[in-house]
């Protein structure tokens, strides 16, 4: 039990798009869908466990302060802003409490700004740089938590 956090990349595979027809047909055949043709794929792009400061950032900056484990669409600007905040805190840990404060919650983990907190930021930095430096054409990104 505890705070699990997911960053998902989704790609819509419309039937009218001939460029993705082969991919769509291959996925449908591979999974043997009895319901019809696959028209969307989703990839777990990132996962955090009890990284409550990152979770709080998403809730505050992307979910209008509403924390109901809902799936939330992320813009490129959202991800760039989080990366900028993470980089600032990594460069000067004394800004952590102001820019990326830990958050208490039901099984949210430690609220200490310690080596585990820094490891979460380093992972987030690596993940966001990978995404932002890749070709995102056709992909949409979503954040969702579970606790």
PDB file of C-alpha atoms in Angstrom:
ATOM      1  CA  UNK A   1       0.000   0.000   0.000  1.00  0.00           C
ATOM      2  CA  UNK A   2       1.135   3.521  -0.596  1.00  0.00           C
ATOM      3  CA  UNK A   3       1.548   6.230  -3.160  1.00  0.00           C
ATOM      4  CA  UNK A   4       2.178   4.842  -6.659  1.00  0.00           C
ATOM      5  CA  UNK A   5       2.606   7.334  -9.492  1.00  0.00           C
ATOM      6  CA  UNK A   6       2.474   6.696 -13.214  1.00  0.00           C
ATOM      7  CA  UNK A   7       3.470   8.691 -16.260  1.00  0.00           C
ATOM      8  CA  UNK A   8       1.789   7.136 -19.286  1.00  0.00           C
ATOM      9  CA  UNK A   9       2.396   7.837 -22.966  1.00  0.00           C
ATOM     10  CA  UNK A  10      -0.599   7.129 -25.189  1.00  0.00           C
ATOM     11  CA  UNK A  11      -0.839   7.035 -28.945  1.00  0.00           C
ATOM     12  CA  UNK A  12      -4.097   6.963 -30.840  1.00  0.00           C
ATOM     13  CA  UNK A  13      -4.067   4.648 -33.882  1.00  0.00           C
ATOM     14  CA  UNK A  14      -7.030   5.768 -35.995  1.00  0.00           C
ATOM     15  CA  UNK A  15      -8.350   3.442 -38.675  1.00  0.00           C
ATOM     16  CA  UNK A  16      -8.218   6.175 -41.302  1.00  0.00           C
ATOM     17  CA  UNK A  17      -4.460   6.693 -40.829  1.00  0.00           C
ATOM     18  CA  UNK A  18      -2.692   4.430 -43.324  1.00  0.00           C
ATOM     19  CA  UNK A  19       0.709   5.216 -41.739  1.00  0.00           C
ATOM     20  CA  UNK A  20      -0.229   3.320 -38.562  1.00  0.00           C
ATOM     21  CA  UNK A  21      -2.404   0.636 -40.194  1.00  0.00           C
ATOM     22  CA  UNK A  22       0.310  -2.020 -40.101  1.00  0.00           C
ATOM     23  CA  UNK A  23       1.093  -1.290 -36.451  1.00  0.00           C
ATOM     24  CA  UNK A  24      -2.591  -1.310 -35.464  1.00  0.00           C
ATOM     25  CA  UNK A  25      -3.284  -4.557 -37.348  1.00  0.00           C
ATOM     26  CA  UNK A  26      -0.187  -6.225 -35.888  1.00  0.00           C
ATOM     27  CA  UNK A  27      -1.109  -5.312 -32.311  1.00  0.00           C
ATOM     28  CA  UNK A  28      -4.694  -6.440 -32.812  1.00  0.00           C
ATOM     29  CA  UNK A  29      -3.534  -9.783 -34.238  1.00  0.00           C
ATOM     30  CA  UNK A  30      -0.943 -10.273 -31.492  1.00  0.00           C
ATOM     31  CA  UNK A  31      -3.365  -9.826 -28.620  1.00  0.00           C
ATOM     32  CA  UNK A  32      -6.229 -11.537 -30.403  1.00  0.00           C
ATOM     33  CA  UNK A  33      -8.808  -8.922 -29.484  1.00  0.00           C
ATOM     34  CA  UNK A  34     -12.332 -10.387 -29.625  1.00  0.00           C
ATOM     35  CA  UNK A  35     -13.788  -6.884 -29.319  1.00  0.00           C
ATOM     36  CA  UNK A  36     -12.454  -5.222 -32.444  1.00  0.00           C
ATOM     37  CA  UNK A  37      -9.418  -3.385 -33.698  1.00  0.00           C
ATOM     38  CA  UNK A  38      -6.926  -1.793 -31.311  1.00  0.00           C
ATOM     39  CA  UNK A  39      -7.029   1.953 -31.815  1.00  0.00           C
ATOM     40  CA  UNK A  40      -4.808   3.128 -28.955  1.00  0.00           C
ATOM     41  CA  UNK A  41      -1.621   1.980 -27.273  1.00  0.00           C
ATOM     42  CA  UNK A  42      -0.323   3.070 -23.920  1.00  0.00           C
ATOM     43  CA  UNK A  43       3.194   2.795 -22.559  1.00  0.00           C
ATOM     44  CA  UNK A  44       4.324   3.211 -18.968  1.00  0.00           C
ATOM     45  CA  UNK A  45       6.832   6.008 -19.570  1.00  0.00           C
ATOM     46  CA  UNK A  46       7.663   6.479 -15.898  1.00  0.00           C
ATOM     47  CA  UNK A  47       6.854   5.228 -12.417  1.00  0.00           C
ATOM     48  CA  UNK A  48       7.517   6.610  -8.955  1.00  0.00           C
ATOM     49  CA  UNK A  49       6.860   5.067  -5.568  1.00  0.00           C
ATOM     50  CA  UNK A  50       6.066   7.373  -2.634  1.00  0.00           C
ATOM     51  CA  UNK A  51       7.708  10.363  -4.300  1.00  0.00           C
ATOM     52  CA  UNK A  52       5.311  12.688  -2.546  1.00  0.00           C
ATOM     53  CA  UNK A  53       7.065  15.953  -3.499  1.00  0.00           C
ATOM     54  CA  UNK A  54       6.713  15.122  -7.200  1.00  0.00           C
ATOM     55  CA  UNK A  55       3.110  14.066  -6.607  1.00  0.00           C
ATOM     56  CA  UNK A  56       2.368  17.343  -4.834  1.00  0.00           C
ATOM     57  CA  UNK A  57       3.851  19.241  -7.797  1.00  0.00           C
ATOM     58  CA  UNK A  58       1.500  17.453 -10.216  1.00  0.00           C
ATOM     59  CA  UNK A  59      -1.529  18.017  -7.966  1.00  0.00           C
ATOM     60  CA  UNK A  60      -0.741  21.715  -7.527  1.00  0.00           C
ATOM     61  CA  UNK A  61       0.389  22.535 -11.068  1.00  0.00           C
ATOM     62  CA  UNK A  62      -1.601  20.172 -13.290  1.00  0.00           C
ATOM     63  CA  UNK A  63      -4.640  18.981 -11.324  1.00  0.00           C
ATOM     64  CA  UNK A  64      -5.934  22.297  -9.950  1.00  0.00           C
ATOM     65  CA  UNK A  65      -5.259  21.077  -6.414  1.00  0.00           C
ATOM     66  CA  UNK A  66      -7.589  18.085  -6.798  1.00  0.00           C
ATOM     67  CA  UNK A  67      -6.039  14.822  -5.622  1.00  0.00           C
ATOM     68  CA  UNK A  68      -8.484  12.043  -6.504  1.00  0.00           C
ATOM     69  CA  UNK A  69      -6.146   9.655  -8.343  1.00  0.00           C
ATOM     70  CA  UNK A  70      -7.535  10.981 -11.628  1.00  0.00           C
ATOM     71  CA  UNK A  71      -5.689  10.711 -14.913  1.00  0.00           C
ATOM     72  CA  UNK A  72      -4.436  14.141 -15.983  1.00  0.00           C
ATOM     73  CA  UNK A  73      -3.212  15.234 -19.397  1.00  0.00           C
ATOM     74  CA  UNK A  74       0.256  16.797 -19.361  1.00  0.00           C
ATOM     75  CA  UNK A  75       1.476  19.349 -21.844  1.00  0.00           C
ATOM     76  CA  UNK A  76       5.069  19.642 -22.922  1.00  0.00           C
ATOM     77  CA  UNK A  77       5.146  22.895 -20.976  1.00  0.00           C
ATOM     78  CA  UNK A  78       4.062  21.022 -17.802  1.00  0.00           C
ATOM     79  CA  UNK A  79       6.967  18.604 -18.170  1.00  0.00           C
ATOM     80  CA  UNK A  80       9.441  21.393 -18.962  1.00  0.00           C
ATOM     81  CA  UNK A  81       8.297  23.319 -15.886  1.00  0.00           C
ATOM     82  CA  UNK A  82       8.707  20.288 -13.620  1.00  0.00           C
ATOM     83  CA  UNK A  83      12.157  19.629 -15.074  1.00  0.00           C
ATOM     84  CA  UNK A  84      13.166  23.242 -14.476  1.00  0.00           C
ATOM     85  CA  UNK A  85      11.992  23.019 -10.854  1.00  0.00           C
ATOM     86  CA  UNK A  86      13.810  19.723 -10.311  1.00  0.00           C
ATOM     87  CA  UNK A  87      17.016  21.132 -11.812  1.00  0.00           C
ATOM     88  CA  UNK A  88      16.816  24.188  -9.558  1.00  0.00           C
ATOM     89  CA  UNK A  89      16.397  22.058  -6.437  1.00  0.00           C
ATOM     90  CA  UNK A  90      19.173  19.675  -7.470  1.00  0.00           C
ATOM     91  CA  UNK A  91      21.496  22.649  -7.996  1.00  0.00           C
ATOM     92  CA  UNK A  92      20.600  24.128  -4.591  1.00  0.00           C
ATOM     93  CA  UNK A  93      19.010  21.724  -2.098  1.00  0.00           C
ATOM     94  CA  UNK A  94      18.141  24.628   0.212  1.00  0.00           C
ATOM     95  CA  UNK A  95      15.318  25.554  -2.214  1.00  0.00           C
ATOM     96  CA  UNK A  96      13.603  22.154  -1.808  1.00  0.00           C
ATOM     97  CA  UNK A  97      11.240  23.174   0.979  1.00  0.00           C
ATOM     98  CA  UNK A  98      10.003  26.156  -1.027  1.00  0.00           C
ATOM     99  CA  UNK A  99      10.001  24.859  -4.626  1.00  0.00           C
ATOM    100  CA  UNK A 100       9.323  21.131  -4.220  1.00  0.00           C
ATOM    101  CA  UNK A 101       8.180  20.475  -0.660  1.00  0.00           C
ATOM    102  CA  UNK A 102       7.385  16.959   0.502  1.00  0.00           C
ATOM    103  CA  UNK A 103       3.723  16.211   1.128  1.00  0.00           C
ATOM    104  CA  UNK A 104       2.055  14.205   3.857  1.00  0.00           C
ATOM    105  CA  UNK A 105      -0.643  11.738   2.997  1.00  0.00           C
ATOM    106  CA  UNK A 106      -2.010   8.271   3.546  1.00  0.00           C
ATOM    107  CA  UNK A 107       1.059   6.017   3.133  1.00  0.00           C
ATOM    108  CA  UNK A 108       2.857   8.744   1.137  1.00  0.00           C
ATOM    109  CA  UNK A 109       6.239   7.862   2.615  1.00  0.00           C
ATOM    110  CA  UNK A 110       8.868  10.051   4.204  1.00  0.00           C
ATOM    111  CA  UNK A 111       8.606  13.828   4.289  1.00  0.00           C
ATOM    112  CA  UNK A 112      12.335  14.222   4.871  1.00  0.00           C
ATOM    113  CA  UNK A 113      14.537  15.977   2.348  1.00  0.00           C
ATOM    114  CA  UNK A 114      17.176  13.266   2.354  1.00  0.00           C
ATOM    115  CA  UNK A 115      19.101  11.032  -0.065  1.00  0.00           C
ATOM    116  CA  UNK A 116      15.892   9.257  -1.140  1.00  0.00           C
ATOM    117  CA  UNK A 117      14.255  12.583  -1.947  1.00  0.00           C
ATOM    118  CA  UNK A 118      17.309  13.511  -4.061  1.00  0.00           C
ATOM    119  CA  UNK A 119      17.223  10.094  -5.795  1.00  0.00           C
ATOM    120  CA  UNK A 120      13.583  10.728  -6.759  1.00  0.00           C
ATOM    121  CA  UNK A 121      14.576  14.093  -8.236  1.00  0.00           C
ATOM    122  CA  UNK A 122      17.479  12.573 -10.163  1.00  0.00           C
ATOM    123  CA  UNK A 123      15.158   9.888 -11.570  1.00  0.00           C
ATOM    124  CA  UNK A 124      12.585  12.550 -12.507  1.00  0.00           C
ATOM    125  CA  UNK A 125      15.267  14.636 -14.228  1.00  0.00           C
ATOM    126  CA  UNK A 126      16.527  11.640 -16.238  1.00  0.00           C
ATOM    127  CA  UNK A 127      12.985  10.595 -17.181  1.00  0.00           C
ATOM    128  CA  UNK A 128      11.835  14.054 -18.288  1.00  0.00           C
ATOM    129  CA  UNK A 129      15.026  14.744 -20.240  1.00  0.00           C
ATOM    130  CA  UNK A 130      14.567  11.446 -22.087  1.00  0.00           C
ATOM    131  CA  UNK A 131      10.964  12.313 -22.965  1.00  0.00           C
ATOM    132  CA  UNK A 132      11.583  15.949 -23.851  1.00  0.00           C
ATOM    133  CA  UNK A 133      14.581  15.076 -26.040  1.00  0.00           C
ATOM    134  CA  UNK A 134      12.645  12.432 -27.979  1.00  0.00           C
ATOM    135  CA  UNK A 135      10.230  12.705 -30.872  1.00  0.00           C
ATOM    136  CA  UNK A 136       6.843  12.985 -29.197  1.00  0.00           C
ATOM    137  CA  UNK A 137       4.878  13.179 -32.437  1.00  0.00           C
ATOM    138  CA  UNK A 138       1.562  11.379 -32.003  1.00  0.00           C
ATOM    139  CA  UNK A 139       2.045  10.744 -28.280  1.00  0.00           C
ATOM    140  CA  UNK A 140       0.095  12.258 -25.398  1.00  0.00           C
ATOM    141  CA  UNK A 141       1.294  12.107 -21.801  1.00  0.00           C
ATOM    142  CA  UNK A 142      -0.782  11.586 -18.663  1.00  0.00           C
ATOM    143  CA  UNK A 143      -0.087  11.526 -14.934  1.00  0.00           C
ATOM    144  CA  UNK A 144      -2.051   9.343 -12.517  1.00  0.00           C
ATOM    145  CA  UNK A 145      -1.531   8.357  -8.929  1.00  0.00           C
ATOM    146  CA  UNK A 146      -2.922   5.558  -6.818  1.00  0.00           C
ATOM    147  CA  UNK A 147      -2.937   5.361  -3.031  1.00  0.00           C
TER     148      UNK A 147
END
